[in-house]
Amino acid sequence: RGCSRRRRMWWSLLLEFLCIAIFVAVILWWLRSPGFVSVHVILNVWLSWTMALSFVALVPLDLNLVYVQRCLDVFGGNSTLAGERCPMEYWRSWSAVESITSDEMALDRSKEALRVAWLVVYTVCIANGWFILTAQQGYEENRNFSTYRRFIEAVSNNACFWVTVATLFS
């Protein structure tokens, strides 16, 4: 019973990410204009929106982890009180995947997993929002017929933008 409950907790997070991805796909399908926007742009927008909405799944986990860590710091000396007031069930669920022998190991593994998740979400959002999607927009709006020319002009327009930003803020 305990092991299946532990697995269920992590599966619920994966299910939440899957629901976010499906929700974004449905919205993009509904908003698309057939034949006008390239598939690679739609896929990249889907990735961007999915990563941005993943914040909804990560913030509660992060807040709960911080709460549990601070709770254990306060009640750490009294194991009975810490067991009652500091909800460790979710974080102990790592034992369903790997060998975790203590609460500290579970919290350390959880911190590392959340750090990686935040890093992936932030990196994808920043790269797509500031570089990739803007270059794709320049490529799609370019009036040249040659793929090579469209690519070169999109990259040069994006570079021109970044040189302007660097000049203004330096």
mmCIF file of C-alpha atoms in Angstrom:
data_model
loop_
_atom_site.group_PDB
_atom_site.id
_atom_site.type_symbol
_atom_site.label_atom_id
_atom_site.label_comp_id
_atom_site.label_asym_id
_atom_site.label_seq_id
_atom_site.Cartn_x
_atom_site.Cartn_y
_atom_site.Cartn_z
ATOM 1 C CA ARG A 1 0.000 0.000 0.000
ATOM 2 C CA GLY A 2 2.737 2.499 0.932
ATOM 3 C CA CYS A 3 4.822 1.764 -2.160
ATOM 4 C CA SER A 4 1.875 2.145 -4.545
ATOM 5 C CA ARG A 5 0.924 5.401 -2.844
ATOM 6 C CA ARG A 6 4.489 6.674 -3.236
ATOM 7 C CA ARG A 7 4.516 5.834 -6.927
ATOM 8 C CA ARG A 8 1.126 7.445 -7.324
ATOM 9 C CA MET A 9 2.459 10.732 -5.957
ATOM 10 C CA TRP A 10 5.171 11.040 -8.628
ATOM 11 C CA TRP A 11 2.831 9.752 -11.323
ATOM 12 C CA SER A 12 0.420 12.530 -10.397
ATOM 13 C CA LEU A 13 3.137 15.090 -11.189
ATOM 14 C CA LEU A 14 3.882 13.423 -14.535
ATOM 15 C CA LEU A 15 0.150 13.344 -15.254
ATOM 16 C CA GLU A 16 -0.027 17.066 -14.478
ATOM 17 C CA PHE A 17 2.756 17.789 -16.995
ATOM 18 C CA LEU A 18 1.011 15.593 -19.571
ATOM 19 C CA CYS A 19 -2.289 17.431 -19.017
ATOM 20 C CA ILE A 20 -0.508 20.767 -19.478
ATOM 21 C CA ALA A 21 1.037 19.532 -22.751
ATOM 22 C CA ILE A 22 -2.323 18.257 -24.029
ATOM 23 C CA PHE A 23 -4.104 21.466 -22.982
ATOM 24 C CA VAL A 24 -1.550 23.573 -24.871
ATOM 25 C CA ALA A 25 -1.835 21.309 -27.931
ATOM 26 C CA VAL A 26 -5.631 21.673 -27.962
ATOM 27 C CA ILE A 27 -5.416 25.461 -27.607
ATOM 28 C CA LEU A 28 -2.853 25.705 -30.427
ATOM 29 C CA TRP A 29 -4.966 23.430 -32.623
ATOM 30 C CA TRP A 30 -7.961 25.658 -32.001
ATOM 31 C CA LEU A 31 -6.002 28.891 -32.660
ATOM 32 C CA ARG A 32 -4.025 27.691 -35.680
ATOM 33 C CA SER A 33 -4.585 28.998 -39.157
ATOM 34 C CA PRO A 34 -4.095 26.082 -41.558
ATOM 35 C CA GLY A 35 -1.538 26.564 -44.291
ATOM 36 C CA PHE A 36 -0.331 29.898 -42.935
ATOM 37 C CA VAL A 37 2.017 28.944 -40.085
ATOM 38 C CA SER A 38 4.779 26.370 -40.492
ATOM 39 C CA VAL A 39 4.722 23.191 -38.434
ATOM 40 C CA HIS A 40 8.143 23.929 -36.881
ATOM 41 C CA VAL A 41 6.807 27.242 -35.532
ATOM 42 C CA ILE A 42 3.715 25.594 -34.069
ATOM 43 C CA LEU A 43 5.842 22.897 -32.398
ATOM 44 C CA ASN A 44 8.185 25.483 -30.930
ATOM 45 C CA VAL A 45 5.288 27.596 -29.653
ATOM 46 C CA TRP A 46 3.804 24.428 -28.136
ATOM 47 C CA LEU A 47 7.097 23.742 -26.354
ATOM 48 C CA SER A 48 7.314 27.339 -25.118
ATOM 49 C CA TRP A 49 3.776 27.428 -23.789
ATOM 50 C CA THR A 50 4.082 23.980 -22.211
ATOM 51 C CA MET A 51 7.269 24.989 -20.389
ATOM 52 C CA ALA A 52 5.750 28.303 -19.281
ATOM 53 C CA LEU A 53 2.676 26.561 -17.876
ATOM 54 C CA SER A 54 4.911 24.032 -16.133
ATOM 55 C CA PHE A 55 5.527 26.745 -13.559
ATOM 56 C CA VAL A 56 2.021 25.922 -12.320
ATOM 57 C CA ALA A 57 3.179 22.393 -11.492
ATOM 58 C CA LEU A 58 6.587 23.314 -10.052
ATOM 59 C CA VAL A 59 5.741 26.234 -7.740
ATOM 60 C CA PRO A 60 3.565 24.247 -5.269
ATOM 61 C CA LEU A 61 6.203 21.502 -5.090
ATOM 62 C CA ASP A 62 8.954 24.004 -4.453
ATOM 63 C CA LEU A 63 6.943 25.784 -1.762
ATOM 64 C CA ASN A 64 6.125 22.487 -0.054
ATOM 65 C CA LEU A 65 9.772 21.421 -0.107
ATOM 66 C CA VAL A 66 10.862 24.715 1.474
ATOM 67 C CA TYR A 67 8.100 24.368 4.093
ATOM 68 C CA VAL A 68 9.169 20.808 4.972
ATOM 69 C CA GLN A 69 12.836 21.805 5.221
ATOM 70 C CA ARG A 70 12.076 24.739 7.527
ATOM 71 C CA CYS A 71 9.678 22.609 9.547
ATOM 72 C CA LEU A 72 12.372 19.964 10.049
ATOM 73 C CA ASP A 73 14.845 22.693 11.048
ATOM 74 C CA VAL A 74 12.445 23.920 13.731
ATOM 75 C CA PHE A 75 11.280 20.525 15.031
ATOM 76 C CA GLY A 76 14.347 18.494 14.032
ATOM 77 C CA GLY A 77 15.359 17.735 17.628
ATOM 78 C CA ASN A 78 11.961 16.287 18.464
ATOM 79 C CA SER A 79 11.331 13.423 16.014
ATOM 80 C CA THR A 80 7.771 12.814 17.236
ATOM 81 C CA LEU A 81 6.729 16.434 16.744
ATOM 82 C CA ALA A 82 8.586 16.649 13.423
ATOM 83 C CA GLY A 83 6.811 13.505 12.226
ATOM 84 C CA GLU A 84 3.426 15.007 13.071
ATOM 85 C CA ARG A 85 3.972 18.531 11.723
ATOM 86 C CA CYS A 86 6.349 18.064 8.783
ATOM 87 C CA PRO A 87 4.681 16.152 5.908
ATOM 88 C CA MET A 88 7.450 13.973 4.435
ATOM 89 C CA GLU A 89 5.262 11.413 2.604
ATOM 90 C CA TYR A 90 5.590 12.980 -0.820
ATOM 91 C CA TRP A 91 9.344 13.435 -0.555
ATOM 92 C CA ARG A 92 9.901 9.882 0.689
ATOM 93 C CA SER A 93 8.367 8.655 -2.568
ATOM 94 C CA TRP A 94 11.873 8.614 -4.087
ATOM 95 C CA SER A 95 12.278 5.227 -2.401
ATOM 96 C CA ALA A 96 9.940 3.794 -5.049
ATOM 97 C CA VAL A 97 12.554 4.667 -7.699
ATOM 98 C CA GLU A 98 15.909 4.393 -5.906
ATOM 99 C CA SER A 99 17.402 3.392 -2.571
ATOM 100 C CA ILE A 100 16.726 6.194 -0.078
ATOM 101 C CA THR A 101 17.560 5.418 3.541
ATOM 102 C CA SER A 102 16.820 8.703 5.339
ATOM 103 C CA ASP A 103 14.666 11.795 5.171
ATOM 104 C CA GLU A 104 17.746 13.926 4.539
ATOM 105 C CA MET A 105 18.624 11.836 1.481
ATOM 106 C CA ALA A 106 15.046 12.146 0.227
ATOM 107 C CA LEU A 107 15.095 15.921 0.660
ATOM 108 C CA ASP A 108 18.501 16.238 -1.006
ATOM 109 C CA ARG A 109 17.317 14.136 -3.960
ATOM 110 C CA SER A 110 14.137 16.223 -4.168
ATOM 111 C CA LYS A 111 16.091 19.486 -4.105
ATOM 112 C CA GLU A 112 18.310 18.250 -6.914
ATOM 113 C CA ALA A 113 15.352 17.067 -9.007
ATOM 114 C CA LEU A 114 13.537 20.383 -8.573
ATOM 115 C CA ARG A 115 16.720 22.312 -9.364
ATOM 116 C CA VAL A 116 17.067 20.420 -12.640
ATOM 117 C CA ALA A 117 13.363 20.881 -13.454
ATOM 118 C CA TRP A 118 13.566 24.644 -12.826
ATOM 119 C CA LEU A 119 16.754 24.868 -14.877
ATOM 120 C CA VAL A 120 15.142 23.094 -17.831
ATOM 121 C CA VAL A 121 11.959 25.188 -17.659
ATOM 122 C CA TYR A 122 13.818 28.522 -17.356
ATOM 123 C CA THR A 123 16.359 27.664 -20.060
ATOM 124 C CA VAL A 124 13.739 26.541 -22.571
ATOM 125 C CA CYS A 125 11.534 29.575 -21.858
ATOM 126 C CA ILE A 126 14.381 32.060 -22.179
ATOM 127 C CA ALA A 127 15.936 30.443 -25.258
ATOM 128 C CA ASN A 128 12.606 30.192 -27.050
ATOM 129 C CA GLY A 129 11.289 33.584 -26.028
ATOM 130 C CA TRP A 130 14.373 35.633 -26.742
ATOM 131 C CA PHE A 131 16.221 33.800 -29.490
ATOM 132 C CA ILE A 132 14.527 30.920 -31.292
ATOM 133 C CA LEU A 133 10.963 32.230 -31.675
ATOM 134 C CA THR A 134 12.152 35.697 -32.690
ATOM 135 C CA ALA A 135 14.432 34.177 -35.349
ATOM 136 C CA GLN A 136 11.574 31.963 -36.538
ATOM 137 C CA GLN A 137 9.282 34.961 -36.733
ATOM 138 C CA GLY A 138 11.854 36.794 -38.846
ATOM 139 C CA TYR A 139 12.201 33.729 -41.072
ATOM 140 C CA GLU A 140 8.442 33.350 -41.544
ATOM 141 C CA GLU A 141 7.833 37.046 -42.240
ATOM 142 C CA ASN A 142 10.747 37.367 -44.660
ATOM 143 C CA ARG A 143 9.705 38.034 -48.267
ATOM 144 C CA ASN A 144 12.539 36.148 -49.984
ATOM 145 C CA PHE A 145 11.818 32.942 -51.889
ATOM 146 C CA SER A 146 15.122 31.256 -51.110
ATOM 147 C CA THR A 147 15.268 29.313 -47.837
ATOM 148 C CA TYR A 148 18.928 30.265 -47.422
ATOM 149 C CA ARG A 149 18.195 33.998 -47.931
ATOM 150 C CA ARG A 150 15.270 33.881 -45.507
ATOM 151 C CA PHE A 151 17.463 32.216 -42.882
ATOM 152 C CA ILE A 152 20.344 34.690 -43.341
ATOM 153 C CA GLU A 153 18.048 37.718 -43.125
ATOM 154 C CA ALA A 154 16.247 36.344 -40.050
ATOM 155 C CA VAL A 155 19.562 35.767 -38.263
ATOM 156 C CA SER A 156 20.915 39.185 -39.288
ATOM 157 C CA ASN A 157 17.721 40.942 -38.122
ATOM 158 C CA ASN A 158 17.919 39.104 -34.811
ATOM 159 C CA ALA A 159 21.613 39.987 -34.477
ATOM 160 C CA CYS A 160 20.809 43.628 -35.286
ATOM 161 C CA PHE A 161 18.221 43.621 -32.486
ATOM 162 C CA TRP A 162 20.714 42.182 -29.978
ATOM 163 C CA VAL A 163 23.431 44.651 -30.993
ATOM 164 C CA THR A 164 20.932 47.475 -30.419
ATOM 165 C CA VAL A 165 19.981 46.067 -27.004
ATOM 166 C CA ALA A 166 23.661 45.661 -26.049
ATOM 167 C CA THR A 167 24.410 49.242 -27.162
ATOM 168 C CA LEU A 168 21.490 50.700 -25.225
ATOM 169 C CA PHE A 169 22.231 48.854 -21.989
ATOM 170 C CA SER A 170 26.019 49.027 -21.966
#
